[in-house]
mmCIF file of C-alpha atoms and ligand atoms in Angstrom:
data_model
loop_
_atom_site.group_PDB
_atom_site.id
_atom_site.type_symbol
_atom_site.label_atom_id
_atom_site.label_comp_id
_atom_site.label_asym_id
_atom_site.label_seq_id
_atom_site.Cartn_x
_atom_site.Cartn_y
_atom_site.Cartn_z
ATOM 1 C CA MET X 1 17.132 -4.479 -21.378
ATOM 2 C CA ALA X 2 17.810 -3.760 -18.082
ATOM 3 C CA TYR X 3 16.633 -5.985 -15.619
ATOM 4 C CA ILE X 4 16.408 -5.110 -11.429
ATOM 5 C CA THR X 5 16.919 -7.999 -8.680
ATOM 6 C CA LEU X 6 14.935 -7.585 -5.196
ATOM 7 C CA ASN X 7 16.542 -9.491 -2.917
ATOM 8 C CA LYS X 8 14.405 -10.331 -0.056
ATOM 9 C CA ASN X 9 16.802 -12.025 2.254
ATOM 10 C CA ASN X 10 18.217 -8.110 2.714
ATOM 11 C CA PHE X 11 15.630 -6.395 2.505
ATOM 12 C CA PHE X 12 14.224 -8.958 6.085
ATOM 13 C CA ASN X 13 17.581 -8.079 7.192
ATOM 14 C CA ASN X 14 17.364 -5.077 6.947
ATOM 15 C CA LEU X 15 13.335 -4.753 8.611
ATOM 16 C CA ASP X 16 15.079 -6.956 11.599
ATOM 17 C CA ILE X 17 17.309 -4.160 12.051
ATOM 18 C CA ILE X 18 14.852 -1.436 11.911
ATOM 19 C CA ALA X 19 12.917 -3.276 14.278
ATOM 20 C CA SER X 20 15.344 -3.837 16.915
ATOM 21 C CA HIS X 21 15.538 -0.183 17.665
ATOM 22 C CA THR X 22 12.360 1.353 16.961
ATOM 23 C CA LYS X 23 11.190 -1.940 19.291
ATOM 24 C CA SER X 24 8.356 -3.049 17.269
ATOM 25 C CA LYS X 25 7.428 -4.142 13.596
ATOM 26 C CA ASP X 26 4.167 -2.255 14.473
ATOM 27 C CA LYS X 27 6.336 1.087 14.419
ATOM 28 C CA ILE X 28 7.888 1.130 11.173
ATOM 29 C CA ALA X 29 6.114 2.780 7.924
ATOM 30 C CA ILE X 30 7.795 1.923 5.336
ATOM 31 C CA VAL X 31 8.415 5.076 2.708
ATOM 32 C CA LEU X 32 7.051 3.317 -0.511
ATOM 33 C CA LYS X 33 7.060 7.139 -2.796
ATOM 34 C CA ASP X 34 8.675 6.689 -5.985
ATOM 35 C CA ASN X 35 7.385 3.699 -7.072
ATOM 36 C CA ALA X 36 9.378 2.526 -3.509
ATOM 37 C CA TYR X 37 12.759 4.115 -4.289
ATOM 38 C CA GLY X 38 12.559 2.160 -7.676
ATOM 39 C CA HIS X 39 12.261 -0.461 -6.364
ATOM 40 C CA GLY X 40 8.672 -1.325 -7.318
ATOM 41 C CA LEU X 41 5.777 -0.470 -6.033
ATOM 42 C CA THR X 42 3.393 -4.045 -5.484
ATOM 43 C CA GLU X 43 7.345 -5.842 -5.406
ATOM 44 C CA ILE X 44 8.143 -4.008 -1.882
ATOM 45 C CA ALA X 45 4.393 -3.530 -0.776
ATOM 46 C CA SER X 46 3.962 -7.571 -0.736
ATOM 47 C CA LEU X 47 7.551 -7.911 0.598
ATOM 48 C CA ALA X 48 6.642 -5.706 3.897
ATOM 49 C CA ASN X 49 2.862 -7.156 4.246
ATOM 50 C CA GLU X 50 4.773 -10.385 4.468
ATOM 51 C CA TYR X 51 6.893 -9.613 6.556
ATOM 52 C CA GLY X 52 3.803 -8.383 9.140
ATOM 53 C CA ILE X 53 4.771 -4.709 7.880
ATOM 54 C CA LYS X 54 1.676 -2.434 8.406
ATOM 55 C CA LYS X 55 1.624 1.236 8.292
ATOM 56 C CA ALA X 56 3.577 2.690 4.394
ATOM 57 C CA VAL X 57 4.199 6.307 3.927
ATOM 58 C CA VAL X 58 3.932 7.276 -0.114
ATOM 59 C CA ARG X 59 3.588 10.865 -1.898
ATOM 60 C CA SER X 60 0.568 10.592 -3.929
ATOM 61 C CA GLU X 61 -3.200 9.504 -4.080
ATOM 62 C CA GLU X 62 -2.578 7.250 -7.155
ATOM 63 C CA GLU X 63 0.451 5.438 -4.683
ATOM 64 C CA ALA X 64 -2.201 4.920 -1.739
ATOM 65 C CA ARG X 65 -4.401 3.189 -3.859
ATOM 66 C CA SER X 66 -2.546 1.046 -5.285
ATOM 67 C CA ILE X 67 -1.880 -1.336 -1.723
ATOM 68 C CA GLN X 68 -4.640 0.036 -0.526
ATOM 69 C CA ASN X 69 -5.108 -4.060 0.854
ATOM 70 C CA ASN X 70 -1.002 -4.263 1.969
ATOM 71 C CA PHE X 71 -1.621 -1.942 4.597
ATOM 72 C CA GLU X 72 -4.147 -1.415 7.886
ATOM 73 C CA TYR X 73 -2.116 2.180 7.651
ATOM 74 C CA ILE X 74 -1.157 4.537 4.745
ATOM 75 C CA LEU X 75 0.194 8.300 5.422
ATOM 76 C CA VAL X 76 0.068 10.474 1.798
ATOM 77 C CA LEU X 77 2.472 13.028 2.129
ATOM 78 C CA ALA X 78 1.143 15.382 -0.467
ATOM 79 C CA SER X 79 -2.196 15.180 -2.041
ATOM 80 C CA ILE X 80 -5.391 16.250 -1.208
ATOM 81 C CA PRO X 81 -8.559 13.345 -1.830
ATOM 82 C CA ASP X 82 -11.968 14.026 -3.517
ATOM 83 C CA LYS X 83 -13.740 11.746 -0.534
ATOM 84 C CA PRO X 84 -12.182 10.730 3.028
ATOM 85 C CA SER X 85 -11.065 6.850 3.436
ATOM 86 C CA SER X 86 -10.840 5.106 6.241
ATOM 87 C CA LYS X 87 -7.504 3.171 6.080
ATOM 88 C CA ILE X 88 -5.432 6.450 4.179
ATOM 89 C CA ARG X 89 -4.204 9.796 5.844
ATOM 90 C CA TYR X 90 -3.643 12.859 4.558
ATOM 91 C CA THR X 91 -1.086 15.562 5.370
ATOM 92 C CA ILE X 92 -1.440 19.156 5.736
ATOM 93 C CA ASN X 93 1.474 21.067 5.036
ATOM 94 C CA ASP X 94 0.231 24.437 4.700
ATOM 95 C CA ILE X 95 -2.174 25.958 6.756
ATOM 96 C CA ASN X 96 -4.535 27.753 3.972
ATOM 97 C CA SER X 97 -4.837 24.264 2.654
ATOM 98 C CA ILE X 98 -6.635 23.044 5.029
ATOM 99 C CA ASN X 99 -10.245 23.846 4.316
ATOM 100 C CA LYS X 100 -9.992 21.976 0.559
ATOM 101 C CA PHE X 101 -9.991 18.890 1.820
ATOM 102 C CA PRO X 102 -13.686 16.851 2.161
ATOM 103 C CA LYS X 103 -15.022 16.876 5.454
ATOM 104 C CA ASP X 104 -14.060 13.421 7.699
ATOM 105 C CA THR X 105 -11.066 12.744 6.539
ATOM 106 C CA LEU X 106 -8.449 11.887 8.375
ATOM 107 C CA VAL X 107 -5.537 14.025 8.266
ATOM 108 C CA GLU X 108 -1.636 14.630 9.211
ATOM 109 C CA LEU X 109 -0.545 17.979 10.119
ATOM 110 C CA LYS X 110 2.928 18.746 9.456
ATOM 111 C CA VAL X 111 4.976 21.160 11.678
ATOM 112 C CA ASP X 112 7.987 22.896 10.776
ATOM 113 C CA SER X 113 10.876 22.235 13.214
ATOM 114 C CA GLY X 114 13.200 24.311 11.030
ATOM 115 C CA MET X 115 13.723 22.536 8.003
ATOM 116 C CA HIS X 116 11.754 25.520 5.544
ATOM 117 C CA ARG X 117 10.117 23.534 4.008
ATOM 118 C CA ASN X 118 6.970 22.307 3.849
ATOM 119 C CA GLY X 119 4.486 22.537 7.445
ATOM 120 C CA ILE X 120 2.954 24.890 9.633
ATOM 121 C CA ASN X 121 4.923 27.159 12.195
ATOM 122 C CA LYS X 122 4.262 26.878 16.064
ATOM 123 C CA ILE X 123 2.900 30.066 16.282
ATOM 124 C CA GLU X 124 0.133 28.827 13.540
ATOM 125 C CA LEU X 125 -0.680 25.323 15.822
ATOM 126 C CA ARG X 126 -3.970 26.926 17.074
ATOM 127 C CA SER X 127 -5.465 28.680 13.826
ATOM 128 C CA ALA X 128 -4.423 24.882 12.382
ATOM 129 C CA PHE X 129 -6.308 23.300 14.952
ATOM 130 C CA ILE X 130 -9.453 25.650 14.616
ATOM 131 C CA LYS X 131 -9.339 25.552 11.211
ATOM 132 C CA ILE X 132 -9.193 21.666 11.605
ATOM 133 C CA LYS X 133 -12.629 21.324 13.267
ATOM 134 C CA ASP X 134 -14.153 23.792 11.564
ATOM 135 C CA ALA X 135 -13.493 22.217 8.099
ATOM 136 C CA GLY X 136 -14.444 18.766 9.749
ATOM 137 C CA LEU X 137 -11.737 16.632 9.555
ATOM 138 C CA ILE X 138 -10.013 14.233 11.327
ATOM 139 C CA LEU X 139 -7.118 15.461 13.016
ATOM 140 C CA GLU X 140 -4.935 11.876 14.274
ATOM 141 C CA ALA X 141 -1.350 12.743 14.189
ATOM 142 C CA LEU X 142 1.275 15.982 14.079
ATOM 143 C CA PHE X 143 4.719 15.003 12.373
ATOM 144 C CA THR X 144 8.099 16.813 11.385
ATOM 145 C CA HIS X 145 11.285 16.500 9.292
ATOM 146 C CA HIS X 146 14.540 16.633 10.003
ATOM 147 C CA ARG X 147 16.976 18.550 7.746
ATOM 148 C CA SER X 148 20.296 17.172 8.056
ATOM 149 C CA ALA X 149 19.479 14.120 10.700
ATOM 150 C CA ASP X 150 22.429 11.920 8.537
ATOM 151 C CA GLU X 151 25.421 15.415 9.339
ATOM 152 C CA LEU X 152 26.288 14.822 12.902
ATOM 153 C CA THR X 153 25.417 18.475 13.797
ATOM 154 C CA SER X 154 23.658 19.450 16.459
ATOM 155 C CA GLU X 155 21.049 20.682 14.322
ATOM 156 C CA TRP X 156 19.203 17.111 14.705
ATOM 157 C CA PHE X 157 18.863 18.175 18.542
ATOM 158 C CA TRP X 158 17.269 21.293 17.639
ATOM 159 C CA GLN X 159 14.604 20.702 15.355
ATOM 160 C CA ASN X 160 13.958 17.669 18.146
ATOM 161 C CA SER X 161 13.942 20.055 21.284
ATOM 162 C CA ASN X 162 11.180 22.489 19.305
ATOM 163 C CA PHE X 163 9.530 19.343 17.836
ATOM 164 C CA LYS X 164 8.861 18.731 21.357
ATOM 165 C CA SER X 165 7.907 22.378 22.584
ATOM 166 C CA VAL X 166 5.158 21.557 19.493
ATOM 167 C CA LYS X 167 3.987 17.953 21.386
ATOM 168 C CA GLU X 168 3.665 19.828 24.417
ATOM 169 C CA GLU X 169 1.116 22.679 22.715
ATOM 170 C CA ALA X 170 -0.860 20.000 20.849
ATOM 171 C CA ASN X 171 -1.400 18.168 23.507
ATOM 172 C CA ALA X 172 -2.848 20.783 25.455
ATOM 173 C CA LEU X 173 -4.996 21.459 22.456
ATOM 174 C CA ALA X 174 -5.741 18.712 21.710
ATOM 175 C CA GLN X 175 -7.273 18.320 25.452
ATOM 176 C CA GLU X 176 -9.250 21.467 24.517
ATOM 177 C CA PHE X 177 -10.746 20.772 21.500
ATOM 178 C CA GLY X 178 -11.899 17.256 22.922
ATOM 179 C CA LEU X 179 -9.891 14.870 20.827
ATOM 180 C CA THR X 180 -8.320 11.596 21.131
ATOM 181 C CA PRO X 181 -4.906 10.966 22.228
ATOM 182 C CA LEU X 182 -2.648 12.739 18.982
ATOM 183 C CA ARG X 183 0.310 10.422 17.548
ATOM 184 C CA PHE X 184 3.774 11.716 16.614
ATOM 185 C CA HIS X 185 6.249 11.130 14.658
ATOM 186 C CA SER X 186 9.444 12.891 13.453
ATOM 187 C CA ALA X 187 12.214 9.784 12.359
ATOM 188 C CA ASN X 188 13.135 9.004 8.739
ATOM 189 C CA SER X 189 15.748 6.603 8.834
ATOM 190 C CA ALA X 190 19.161 8.519 9.487
ATOM 191 C CA SER X 191 17.377 10.099 12.540
ATOM 192 C CA LEU X 192 16.413 6.483 13.518
ATOM 193 C CA PHE X 193 19.525 5.307 13.814
ATOM 194 C CA ARG X 194 21.237 8.073 15.759
ATOM 195 C CA THR X 195 19.487 6.800 18.659
ATOM 196 C CA ASP X 196 18.575 4.189 21.115
ATOM 197 C CA SER X 197 16.318 6.130 22.773
ATOM 198 C CA PHE X 198 13.239 5.692 19.986
ATOM 199 C CA ASP X 199 10.156 6.643 21.788
ATOM 200 C CA GLU X 200 7.578 8.103 19.172
ATOM 201 C CA ASP X 201 4.404 6.224 17.681
ATOM 202 C CA MET X 202 6.092 5.689 14.561
ATOM 203 C CA ALA X 203 9.543 6.010 11.967
ATOM 204 C CA ARG X 204 9.124 6.413 8.589
ATOM 205 C CA VAL X 205 11.710 4.486 7.042
ATOM 206 C CA GLY X 206 12.748 4.839 3.318
ATOM 207 C CA ILE X 207 16.370 4.132 2.700
ATOM 208 C CA ALA X 208 17.654 1.671 5.522
ATOM 209 C CA SER X 209 15.240 -0.330 4.229
ATOM 210 C CA TYR X 210 16.793 -0.652 0.441
ATOM 211 C CA GLY X 211 19.703 -1.002 3.328
ATOM 212 C CA CYS X 212 21.571 2.357 1.348
ATOM 213 C CA LEU X 213 22.111 4.033 5.048
ATOM 214 C CA GLU X 214 25.812 4.697 4.702
ATOM 215 C CA ALA X 215 25.419 5.090 8.559
ATOM 216 C CA CYS X 216 24.720 0.997 9.382
ATOM 217 C CA GLU X 217 26.525 -1.078 8.008
ATOM 218 C CA LYS X 218 24.872 -3.887 8.652
ATOM 219 C CA LEU X 219 22.009 -3.241 6.066
ATOM 220 C CA LEU X 220 22.741 -5.051 2.719
ATOM 221 C CA PRO X 221 20.742 -3.562 -0.485
ATOM 222 C CA VAL X 222 18.058 -5.174 -2.071
ATOM 223 C CA LEU X 223 18.232 -3.864 -5.703
ATOM 224 C CA SER X 224 21.094 -5.374 -8.416
ATOM 225 C CA LEU X 225 20.714 -3.466 -11.613
ATOM 226 C CA TYR X 226 21.735 -5.781 -14.534
ATOM 227 C CA ALA X 227 21.635 -5.733 -18.257
ATOM 228 C CA ASP X 228 22.418 -7.667 -21.423
ATOM 229 C CA LYS X 229 24.919 -7.798 -24.016
ATOM 230 C CA LEU X 230 23.873 -6.260 -27.649
ATOM 231 C CA SER X 231 26.909 -6.654 -29.139
ATOM 232 C CA SER X 232 31.112 -7.510 -28.955
ATOM 233 C CA ARG X 233 33.751 -5.652 -31.154
ATOM 234 C CA GLU X 234 37.455 -6.093 -31.634
ATOM 235 C CA VAL X 235 38.942 -2.083 -30.730
ATOM 236 C CA LYS X 236 41.925 -1.271 -32.441
ATOM 237 C CA LYS X 237 44.324 0.858 -29.752
ATOM 238 C CA GLY X 238 43.550 4.381 -31.347
ATOM 239 C CA GLU X 239 40.202 3.942 -31.985
ATOM 240 C CA ARG X 240 37.471 6.112 -29.873
ATOM 241 C CA VAL X 241 34.189 4.370 -28.938
ATOM 242 C CA GLY X 242 30.419 5.830 -28.809
ATOM 243 C CA TYR X 243 29.216 9.675 -29.616
ATOM 244 C CA GLY X 244 31.632 12.002 -29.796
ATOM 245 C CA GLY X 245 34.173 9.593 -29.445
ATOM 246 C CA ILE X 246 35.043 10.612 -25.997
ATOM 247 C CA PHE X 247 36.955 6.782 -24.893
ATOM 248 C CA THR X 248 40.332 5.662 -26.818
ATOM 249 C CA ALA X 249 41.211 2.910 -26.974
ATOM 250 C CA LYS X 250 45.100 2.772 -25.786
ATOM 251 C CA VAL X 251 45.706 -0.850 -26.647
ATOM 252 C CA ASN X 252 43.445 -3.404 -28.580
ATOM 253 C CA CYS X 253 40.018 -4.315 -26.621
ATOM 254 C CA VAL X 254 36.855 -6.515 -26.667
ATOM 255 C CA VAL X 255 33.946 -3.837 -25.995
ATOM 256 C CA SER X 256 30.511 -5.182 -25.700
ATOM 257 C CA ASN X 257 27.627 -3.052 -25.210
ATOM 258 C CA TYR X 258 24.898 -3.425 -23.796
ATOM 259 C CA ASN X 259 21.645 -2.923 -23.518
ATOM 260 C CA PHE X 260 20.591 -0.164 -21.516
ATOM 261 C CA GLY X 261 21.402 3.884 -21.541
ATOM 262 C CA TYR X 262 20.121 7.025 -19.333
ATOM 263 C CA GLY X 263 16.532 6.571 -21.189
ATOM 264 C CA ASP X 264 16.030 4.017 -18.169
ATOM 265 C CA GLY X 265 17.112 5.877 -15.888
ATOM 266 C CA PHE X 266 21.029 5.295 -15.857
ATOM 267 C CA LEU X 267 22.453 8.397 -15.210
ATOM 268 C CA ARG X 268 24.753 9.751 -18.372
ATOM 269 C CA ASN X 269 26.645 11.870 -15.907
ATOM 270 C CA SER X 270 28.753 9.004 -15.162
ATOM 271 C CA SER X 271 29.644 8.351 -19.063
ATOM 272 C CA ASN X 272 33.416 7.124 -19.017
ATOM 273 C CA ASP X 273 34.367 6.948 -15.385
ATOM 274 C CA PHE X 274 31.612 4.604 -14.048
ATOM 275 C CA VAL X 275 32.819 0.268 -12.408
ATOM 276 C CA THR X 276 30.935 -2.150 -11.655
ATOM 277 C CA SER X 277 31.103 -3.738 -8.663
ATOM 278 C CA SER X 278 32.712 -7.017 -10.240
ATOM 279 C CA GLY X 279 35.563 -4.028 -11.568
ATOM 280 C CA VAL X 280 34.485 -3.750 -15.255
ATOM 281 C CA LYS X 281 35.199 -0.475 -16.985
ATOM 282 C CA GLN X 282 31.986 1.548 -19.024
ATOM 283 C CA ILE X 283 33.920 2.725 -21.142
ATOM 284 C CA GLY X 284 32.485 6.120 -23.992
ATOM 285 C CA ARG X 285 29.470 8.018 -23.412
ATOM 286 C CA ILE X 286 26.394 6.017 -21.908
ATOM 287 C CA SER X 287 23.933 6.511 -24.824
ATOM 288 C CA MET X 288 19.703 6.759 -24.836
ATOM 289 C CA ASP X 289 19.426 2.068 -24.488
ATOM 290 C CA ASN X 290 23.259 1.406 -25.440
ATOM 291 C CA SER X 291 26.375 1.485 -23.181
ATOM 292 C CA SER X 292 29.655 0.434 -23.416
ATOM 293 C CA PHE X 293 31.684 -1.743 -21.104
ATOM 294 C CA ILE X 294 35.070 -3.581 -21.580
ATOM 295 C CA SER X 295 33.389 -7.159 -21.085
ATOM 296 C CA GLU X 296 32.596 -9.984 -23.100
ATOM 297 C CA SER X 297 30.053 -11.401 -20.535
ATOM 298 C CA GLU X 298 26.679 -12.152 -21.457
ATOM 299 C CA ASN X 299 24.856 -10.144 -18.870
ATOM 300 C CA LEU X 300 26.181 -7.839 -16.964
ATOM 301 C CA LEU X 301 25.501 -6.924 -12.730
ATOM 302 C CA ILE X 302 25.832 -2.982 -13.216
ATOM 303 C CA PHE X 303 25.582 -2.415 -9.491
ATOM 304 C CA GLU X 304 25.027 -4.400 -6.265
ATOM 305 C CA ASN X 305 24.617 -1.361 -4.169
ATOM 306 C CA ALA X 306 23.399 1.851 -5.518
ATOM 307 C CA VAL X 307 25.700 3.879 -2.707
ATOM 308 C CA ASP X 308 28.793 3.024 -4.994
ATOM 309 C CA ALA X 309 27.070 3.543 -8.467
ATOM 310 C CA ALA X 310 26.207 6.898 -6.908
ATOM 311 C CA LYS X 311 29.230 8.013 -5.905
ATOM 312 C CA THR X 312 31.142 8.427 -9.530
ATOM 313 C CA ALA X 313 27.754 10.041 -10.902
ATOM 314 C CA ASN X 314 28.327 12.398 -8.098
ATOM 315 C CA THR X 315 24.721 12.138 -6.445
ATOM 316 C CA ILE X 316 23.439 10.335 -3.101
ATOM 317 C CA SER X 317 21.848 6.826 -4.085
ATOM 318 C CA TYR X 318 18.245 7.617 -3.274
ATOM 319 C CA GLU X 319 18.735 9.582 -7.243
ATOM 320 C CA VAL X 320 20.625 6.472 -8.726
ATOM 321 C CA LEU X 321 17.763 4.096 -7.147
ATOM 322 C CA THR X 322 14.369 6.499 -7.961
ATOM 323 C CA SER X 323 15.656 7.624 -11.728
ATOM 324 C CA LEU X 324 14.667 3.720 -12.234
ATOM 325 C CA LYS X 325 12.712 3.287 -14.621
ATOM 326 C CA THR X 326 8.992 1.049 -13.751
ATOM 327 C CA SER X 327 9.481 -0.324 -17.084
ATOM 328 C CA LEU X 328 12.307 -2.236 -16.150
ATOM 329 C CA LYS X 329 11.709 -6.217 -14.996
ATOM 330 C CA ARG X 330 11.696 -6.877 -11.683
ATOM 331 C CA GLU X 331 12.156 -10.020 -10.352
ATOM 332 C CA ILE X 332 12.460 -11.089 -6.587
ATOM 333 C CA ILE X 333 15.145 -13.748 -5.466
HETATM 334 C C1 LIG Y 1 11.151 10.357 1.930
HETATM 335 C C2 LIG Y 1 10.368 11.262 3.331
HETATM 336 C C3 LIG Y 1 11.240 10.012 4.286
HETATM 337 C C4 LIG Y 1 11.944 8.939 4.467
HETATM 338 O O1 LIG Y 1 13.401 9.445 4.138
HETATM 339 P P1 LIG Y 1 14.841 7.920 4.392
HETATM 340 O O2 LIG Y 1 15.889 8.738 4.274
HETATM 341 O O3 LIG Y 1 14.969 7.595 3.131
HETATM 342 O O4 LIG Y 1 14.790 7.370 5.253
HETATM 343 C C5 LIG Y 1 10.534 10.169 6.136
HETATM 344 N N1 LIG Y 1 9.503 11.204 5.602
HETATM 345 C C6 LIG Y 1 9.503 12.042 4.962
HETATM 346 C C7 LIG Y 1 7.791 13.343 4.844
HETATM 347 C C8 LIG Y 1 9.602 12.082 3.315
HETATM 348 O O5 LIG Y 1 9.514 12.922 2.820
#
């Protein structure tokens, strides 16, 4: 089987660095969607709790319920609940969904500041406030998301300035509607690491906590993937290995097959190109539960940094990590 180790020291190192940017642990909302970016939802939730993180962001109601005891505040990005909760906040992504939330739900309003994916338009702010009031929902915060915080272009500044004017208008509306002061947040990892003057109420930090934000070298990867050997054989010069025989041995060599493949979430796209963190070559086509390497070791470190693994698969660390199946064993070291 393949298995995952989670490095607690590296995780805490990353949280220290993130806290130095937010200036307080309390302003870190750790993003745990998609099984905590493949790291394991319950494992990362309990480590974050041990470190002293109080806020989390997830995608669904089910994820939120399963980590309720680890956090004081949970933001759900994409579910409408059956009943309100005192701890879980729900995102309004569309003005027409407001009447679908049950009365007394704690809600946060997503505003489109330029990404044009989710959220209401600035010109809909007043009608959104009216609909929220009519539905009996409790509006606590407004937030937005950057479309290119990781690219050093002016778009980040443009979206910040759009969101700034939304904040001003929302504050005025909050007064007019007699609401308690609103909270605001906009930063993901890349956005948080672009500024030394972070001043919002929280930052929603995913990839930086897992140590795969390329903009900061001091962050250390948390997840490593290993696999166990199933068999070894000597392959003679000219013999070919695996489905379609896409690898041909140029010299006699020992090839071992390891008990993992795309069925475990390892990217088939990097077949015959992939090289492990310690320089061991993967050969032939990666199959569902089998992958061959030029190696004899009983146990192989496949990768210790998803950023490197992503490069051979022509993708991003986020996809490498979230592809890893929940069924893989995860061990905290
Ligand atoms: C996934 C997500 C984040 C976290 O992004 P990172 O780049 O991993 O920090 C933040 N906010 C929203 C709305 C997201 O969907």
